[in-house]
CSV table of C-alpha atoms and ligand atoms in Angstrom, one decimal:
chain,number,residue,atom,x,y,z
A,1273,MET,CA,0.0,0.0,0.0
A,1274,ASN,CA,2.0,3.0,-1.3
A,1275,ALA,CA,-0.8,5.5,-1.9
A,1276,PRO,CA,-1.4,8.2,0.8
A,1277,SER,CA,-3.6,6.9,3.6
A,1278,SER,CA,-7.0,8.5,4.1
A,1279,SER,CA,-7.8,7.3,7.6
A,1280,VAL,CA,-5.8,6.5,10.8
A,1281,LEU,CA,-6.4,2.8,10.3
A,1282,ASP,CA,-5.1,3.1,6.8
A,1283,ALA,CA,-2.0,5.0,8.0
A,1284,VAL,CA,-1.4,2.3,10.7
A,1285,ARG,CA,-1.8,-0.5,8.2
A,1286,SER,CA,0.3,1.1,5.4
A,1287,ARG,CA,3.2,2.1,7.7
A,1288,LEU,CA,6.2,-0.1,7.6
A,1289,SER,CA,9.9,0.3,8.1
A,1290,VAL,CA,11.1,1.4,4.7
A,1291,ARG,CA,14.7,0.5,4.0
A,1292,ALA,CA,15.1,1.7,0.4
A,1293,PHE,CA,14.1,5.2,-0.7
A,1294,LEU,CA,13.6,7.1,-4.0
A,1295,PRO,CA,15.9,10.2,-4.3
A,1296,GLU,CA,12.9,12.6,-4.7
A,1297,PRO,CA,13.3,15.4,-2.2
A,1298,VAL,CA,10.9,16.0,0.7
A,1299,PRO,CA,9.8,19.7,0.9
A,1300,PRO,CA,11.2,21.2,4.2
A,1301,SER,CA,8.0,23.1,4.7
A,1302,LEU,CA,6.1,19.9,4.8
A,1303,ILE,CA,8.4,18.4,7.4
A,1304,ARG,CA,8.0,21.6,9.5
A,1305,GLU,CA,4.2,21.3,9.3
A,1306,LEU,CA,4.2,17.6,10.2
A,1307,LEU,CA,6.5,18.1,13.1
A,1308,VAL,CA,4.2,20.8,14.5
A,1309,GLN,CA,1.3,18.3,14.1
A,1310,ALA,CA,3.2,15.4,15.6
A,1311,ALA,CA,3.9,17.5,18.7
A,1312,ARG,CA,0.2,17.2,19.5
A,1313,ALA,CA,1.2,13.7,20.7
A,1314,PRO,CA,0.5,13.4,24.5
A,1315,SER,CA,3.3,13.4,27.0
A,1316,GLY,CA,3.2,12.9,30.8
A,1317,GLY,CA,2.8,16.3,32.5
A,1318,ASN,CA,2.9,17.8,29.0
A,1319,VAL,CA,6.6,17.8,29.4
A,1320,GLN,CA,7.2,17.3,25.6
A,1321,PRO,CA,10.6,15.9,26.1
A,1322,TRP,CA,11.5,15.4,22.4
A,1323,HIS,CA,14.3,17.3,20.6
A,1324,ILE,CA,14.4,16.9,16.8
A,1325,ASP,CA,17.2,17.8,14.4
A,1326,VAL,CA,16.2,17.7,10.7
A,1327,LEU,CA,18.9,17.0,8.1
A,1328,ALA,CA,18.5,17.5,4.4
A,1329,GLY,CA,20.4,18.9,1.4
A,1330,GLU,CA,23.9,20.0,2.1
A,1331,ALA,CA,23.8,19.3,5.8
A,1332,LEU,CA,22.7,15.7,5.2
A,1333,ALA,CA,25.4,15.3,2.6
A,1334,ALA,CA,28.0,16.6,5.0
A,1335,PHE,CA,26.7,14.2,7.7
A,1336,ARG,CA,26.8,11.3,5.4
A,1337,GLN,CA,30.4,12.1,4.5
A,1338,ARG,CA,31.2,12.3,8.3
A,1339,MET,CA,29.7,8.9,8.8
A,1340,ARG,CA,31.6,7.4,5.8
A,1341,GLU,CA,34.8,8.6,7.4
A,1342,ARG,CA,33.7,7.3,10.8
A,1343,LEU,CA,32.9,3.8,9.4
A,1344,ALA,CA,36.2,3.6,7.4
A,1345,PRO,CA,38.0,0.2,7.9
A,1346,GLY,CA,39.9,0.1,11.2
A,1347,ALA,CA,38.0,2.9,12.8
A,1348,GLU,CA,37.3,2.4,16.5
A,1349,PRO,CA,33.7,1.8,17.6
A,1350,GLU,CA,32.1,4.2,20.1
A,1351,GLU,CA,30.6,3.5,23.5
A,1352,PRO,CA,26.9,3.1,22.7
A,1353,ALA,CA,24.5,5.7,24.2
A,1354,TYR,CA,22.4,2.9,25.7
A,1355,GLU,CA,21.8,-0.8,25.6
A,1356,ILE,CA,19.6,-1.2,22.5
A,1357,TYR,CA,18.3,-4.6,23.8
A,1358,PRO,CA,18.8,-6.2,27.2
A,1359,ALA,CA,22.0,-8.2,27.1
A,1360,ALA,CA,20.3,-11.6,27.3
A,1361,LEU,CA,16.9,-11.0,25.7
A,1362,PRO,CA,14.6,-13.6,27.1
A,1363,GLU,CA,11.9,-15.5,25.3
A,1364,PRO,CA,9.5,-14.7,23.6
A,1365,TRP,CA,11.3,-11.5,22.6
A,1366,ARG,CA,14.5,-13.2,21.6
A,1367,SER,CA,12.8,-15.3,19.0
A,1368,ARG,CA,10.8,-12.4,17.6
A,1369,ARG,CA,13.9,-10.4,17.1
A,1370,PHE,CA,15.6,-13.4,15.5
A,1371,ARG,CA,12.7,-14.0,13.1
A,1372,ILE,CA,12.5,-10.5,11.8
A,1373,GLY,CA,16.3,-10.5,11.2
A,1374,GLU,CA,16.1,-13.8,9.3
A,1375,ALA,CA,13.0,-12.6,7.3
A,1376,LEU,CA,14.9,-9.4,6.3
A,1377,TYR,CA,18.0,-11.2,5.1
A,1378,ALA,CA,15.9,-13.8,3.3
A,1379,ARG,CA,14.3,-11.0,1.3
A,1380,LEU,CA,17.7,-9.8,0.5
A,1381,ARG,CA,18.9,-13.3,-0.3
A,1382,ILE,CA,21.8,-13.0,2.1
A,1383,PRO,CA,22.4,-16.3,3.9
A,1384,ARG,CA,23.3,-16.6,7.5
A,1385,GLU,CA,26.8,-17.7,6.9
A,1386,ASP,CA,27.6,-14.6,4.8
A,1387,LYS,CA,28.3,-12.4,7.8
A,1388,ALA,CA,30.2,-9.9,5.7
A,1389,ALA,CA,27.3,-9.3,3.4
A,1390,ARG,CA,24.9,-8.9,6.4
A,1391,LEU,CA,27.2,-6.3,7.9
A,1392,ARG,CA,27.5,-4.5,4.5
A,1393,TRP,CA,23.7,-4.4,4.4
A,1394,PHE,CA,23.5,-3.2,8.0
A,1395,ALA,CA,25.8,-0.3,7.1
A,1396,ASN,CA,23.1,1.1,4.8
A,1397,ASN,CA,21.5,2.2,8.1
A,1398,PHE,CA,24.3,4.8,8.4
A,1399,ASP,CA,23.4,6.2,4.9
A,1400,PHE,CA,19.7,6.4,6.1
A,1401,PHE,CA,18.9,3.8,3.4
A,1402,GLY,CA,19.4,6.5,0.7
A,1403,ALA,CA,16.6,8.7,2.2
A,1404,PRO,CA,16.5,12.4,1.1
A,1405,LEU,CA,15.7,13.6,4.6
A,1406,ALA,CA,16.6,12.4,8.1
A,1407,LEU,CA,15.8,13.2,11.7
A,1408,MET,CA,17.7,12.7,14.9
A,1409,CYS,CA,15.6,12.4,18.0
A,1410,SER,CA,17.3,13.2,21.3
A,1411,VAL,CA,16.4,13.7,24.9
A,1412,ASP,CA,17.8,15.3,28.0
A,1413,ARG,CA,19.9,12.7,30.0
A,1414,ARG,CA,17.9,13.4,33.1
A,1415,MET,CA,14.7,12.0,31.6
A,1416,GLY,CA,13.6,8.5,32.5
A,1417,PRO,CA,11.5,5.7,31.0
A,1418,PRO,CA,8.2,7.7,31.1
A,1419,GLN,CA,9.7,10.5,29.0
A,1420,TRP,CA,11.3,8.0,26.7
A,1421,SER,CA,7.9,6.5,26.1
A,1422,ASP,CA,6.7,10.1,25.2
A,1423,LEU,CA,9.3,10.2,22.5
A,1424,GLY,CA,7.9,7.0,21.1
A,1425,MET,CA,4.4,8.5,21.0
A,1426,PHE,CA,5.7,11.5,19.2
A,1427,LEU,CA,7.6,9.4,16.7
A,1428,GLN,CA,4.7,7.1,15.9
A,1429,THR,CA,2.4,10.1,15.5
A,1430,LEU,CA,4.9,11.6,13.0
A,1431,MET,CA,5.2,8.3,11.1
A,1432,LEU,CA,1.5,8.1,10.7
A,1433,LEU,CA,1.2,11.7,9.5
A,1434,LEU,CA,4.0,11.0,7.0
A,1435,ARG,CA,1.8,8.2,5.6
A,1436,GLU,CA,-1.1,10.6,5.2
A,1437,ARG,CA,1.2,12.6,2.8
A,1438,GLY,CA,2.3,9.5,1.0
A,1439,LEU,CA,5.7,9.5,2.7
A,1440,ASP,CA,7.5,6.6,4.4
A,1441,SER,CA,10.0,6.3,7.2
A,1442,CYS,CA,12.3,4.0,9.2
A,1443,ALA,CA,13.0,4.6,12.9
A,1444,GLN,CA,16.7,3.8,13.5
A,1445,GLU,CA,18.1,3.1,16.9
A,1446,CYS,CA,21.4,2.0,15.3
A,1447,TRP,CA,22.4,5.7,15.7
A,1448,ALA,CA,22.8,5.0,19.4
A,1449,LEU,CA,26.0,3.1,18.3
A,1450,TYR,CA,27.6,6.4,17.2
A,1451,PRO,CA,26.5,8.9,19.9
A,1452,ARG,CA,29.7,11.0,19.8
A,1453,THR,CA,29.7,11.4,16.1
A,1454,VAL,CA,26.0,12.4,16.0
A,1455,ALA,CA,26.2,14.8,19.0
A,1456,GLY,CA,29.5,16.3,17.7
A,1457,PHE,CA,28.1,16.9,14.2
A,1458,LEU,CA,24.8,18.4,15.5
A,1459,GLN,CA,26.6,20.3,18.3
A,1460,TRP,CA,24.4,19.1,21.0
A,1461,PRO,CA,24.9,20.3,24.6
A,1462,GLY,CA,26.5,17.7,26.9
A,1463,ASP,CA,23.3,16.9,28.7
A,1464,ARG,CA,21.6,15.7,25.5
A,1465,MET,CA,21.6,12.0,24.4
A,1466,ILE,CA,20.4,10.3,21.2
A,1467,PHE,CA,17.4,8.1,21.2
A,1468,CYS,CA,17.1,7.3,17.5
A,1469,GLY,CA,17.3,8.6,13.9
A,1470,MET,CA,14.7,8.4,11.3
A,1471,ALA,CA,15.0,8.0,7.5
A,1472,ILE,CA,12.2,9.8,5.6
A,1473,GLY,CA,11.2,9.9,2.0
A,1474,ARG,CA,9.2,8.0,-0.6
A,1475,ARG,CA,9.6,4.2,-0.6
A,1476,ASP,CA,11.3,2.5,-3.6
A,1477,ALA,CA,8.4,0.0,-4.2
A,1478,ALA,CA,10.6,-2.0,-6.5
A,1479,HIS,CA,13.2,-2.8,-3.9
A,1480,PRO,CA,12.7,-6.3,-2.4
A,1481,VAL,CA,13.5,-5.1,1.2
A,1482,ASN,CA,10.4,-3.0,1.2
A,1483,GLY,CA,8.2,-6.1,0.6
A,1484,LEU,CA,9.1,-7.3,4.1
A,1485,GLN,CA,5.9,-7.9,6.1
A,1486,SER,CA,6.7,-8.0,9.8
A,1487,GLU,CA,4.7,-10.4,11.9
A,1488,ARG,CA,2.8,-9.6,15.1
A,1489,ALA,CA,2.3,-11.9,18.0
A,1490,PRO,CA,-1.4,-12.8,18.4
A,1491,LEU,CA,-3.5,-10.8,20.9
A,1492,GLN,CA,-3.7,-13.7,23.4
A,1493,GLU,CA,0.1,-13.6,23.9
A,1494,TRP,CA,0.2,-10.1,25.3
A,1495,ALA,CA,-3.3,-9.0,26.3
A,1496,ARG,CA,-5.5,-10.3,29.1
A,1497,PHE,CA,-9.2,-9.3,29.5
A,1498,HIS,CA,-10.8,-8.8,32.9
A,1499,GLY,CA,-14.5,-8.6,33.2
A,1500,CYS,CA,-15.0,-8.4,29.5
B,266,FMN,C1,12.6,2.9,18.0
B,266,FMN,C2,12.9,2.1,16.8
B,266,FMN,C3,14.2,1.9,16.3
B,266,FMN,C4,14.4,1.1,15.2
B,266,FMN,N1,15.7,1.0,14.8
B,266,FMN,C5,15.9,0.3,13.6
B,266,FMN,C6,17.2,0.4,13.0
B,266,FMN,O1,18.2,0.9,13.5
B,266,FMN,N2,17.4,-0.2,11.8
B,266,FMN,C7,16.4,-0.8,11.1
B,266,FMN,O2,16.6,-1.3,10.0
B,266,FMN,N3,15.1,-0.9,11.7
B,266,FMN,C8,14.9,-0.3,12.8
B,266,FMN,N4,13.6,-0.3,13.4
B,266,FMN,C9,12.5,-0.9,12.7
B,266,FMN,C10,12.0,-2.2,13.4
B,266,FMN,O3,12.9,-3.3,13.0
B,266,FMN,C11,10.6,-2.5,12.8
B,266,FMN,O4,9.8,-1.5,13.3
B,266,FMN,C12,10.0,-3.8,13.3
B,266,FMN,O5,10.8,-4.9,12.7
B,266,FMN,C13,8.6,-4.0,12.8
B,266,FMN,O6,8.5,-3.8,11.4
B,266,FMN,P1,7.6,-2.6,10.7
B,266,FMN,O7,8.1,-1.3,11.3
B,266,FMN,O8,7.9,-2.8,9.3
B,266,FMN,O9,6.2,-2.8,11.1
B,266,FMN,C14,13.4,0.5,14.5
B,266,FMN,C15,12.0,0.6,15.0
B,266,FMN,C16,11.8,1.4,16.1
B,266,FMN,C17,10.4,1.6,16.6
């Protein structure tokens, strides 16, 4: 479903993580408008803890270049901003994570043994999958889990609004692996930390990766009904 959505349900159903984009630019005025609308997302105490940096045009090109240098062979990794998953992810979450990874690489026809090819594909994250526009979402370090959940609500609201305008996105927590490079480039104050990036643009419908349909666990695995 690539056409713009015309209802919330339609937007929810047609949103997926897009990992190959067309080069068509996204008008900056449209992103400004959608960010203002997304900020109608609720937040505990109306704290609105999100900070958003938008990257496009020359700034995005310069950032891409910085990342290419950062990822050059032999470069040292950075201390991640946070643990993206718990160190030993228990079941059933571990299997869910494994399955989506395998499904992704199956679509790309990259076998499990070909670690180098899997890593090369993963590195596309750091090119925002070719998207013409990107966001970095950050938060004050003093904020805790409730405010981080507010960030999620903001981001999902934005991703649905993007669908309404026929645009696509991929949230990217992989950027937490390069917090110093991101914060340095964007000149963040020291009390700011990255949550995630987001690639934004129009999906390349012909690319096999965008045909990936992620599964969802059935309702009975995660919901209980009391008195109803
Ligand atoms: C906060 C957040 C961070 C994510 N980070 C990445 C990422 O770094 N790279 C990536 O390819 N996908 C990333 N994803 C996409 C998830 O893998 C995806 O949402 C999940 O597999 C479900 O698929 P769907 O979005 O297509 O429904 C992220 C999603 C969220 C919500």
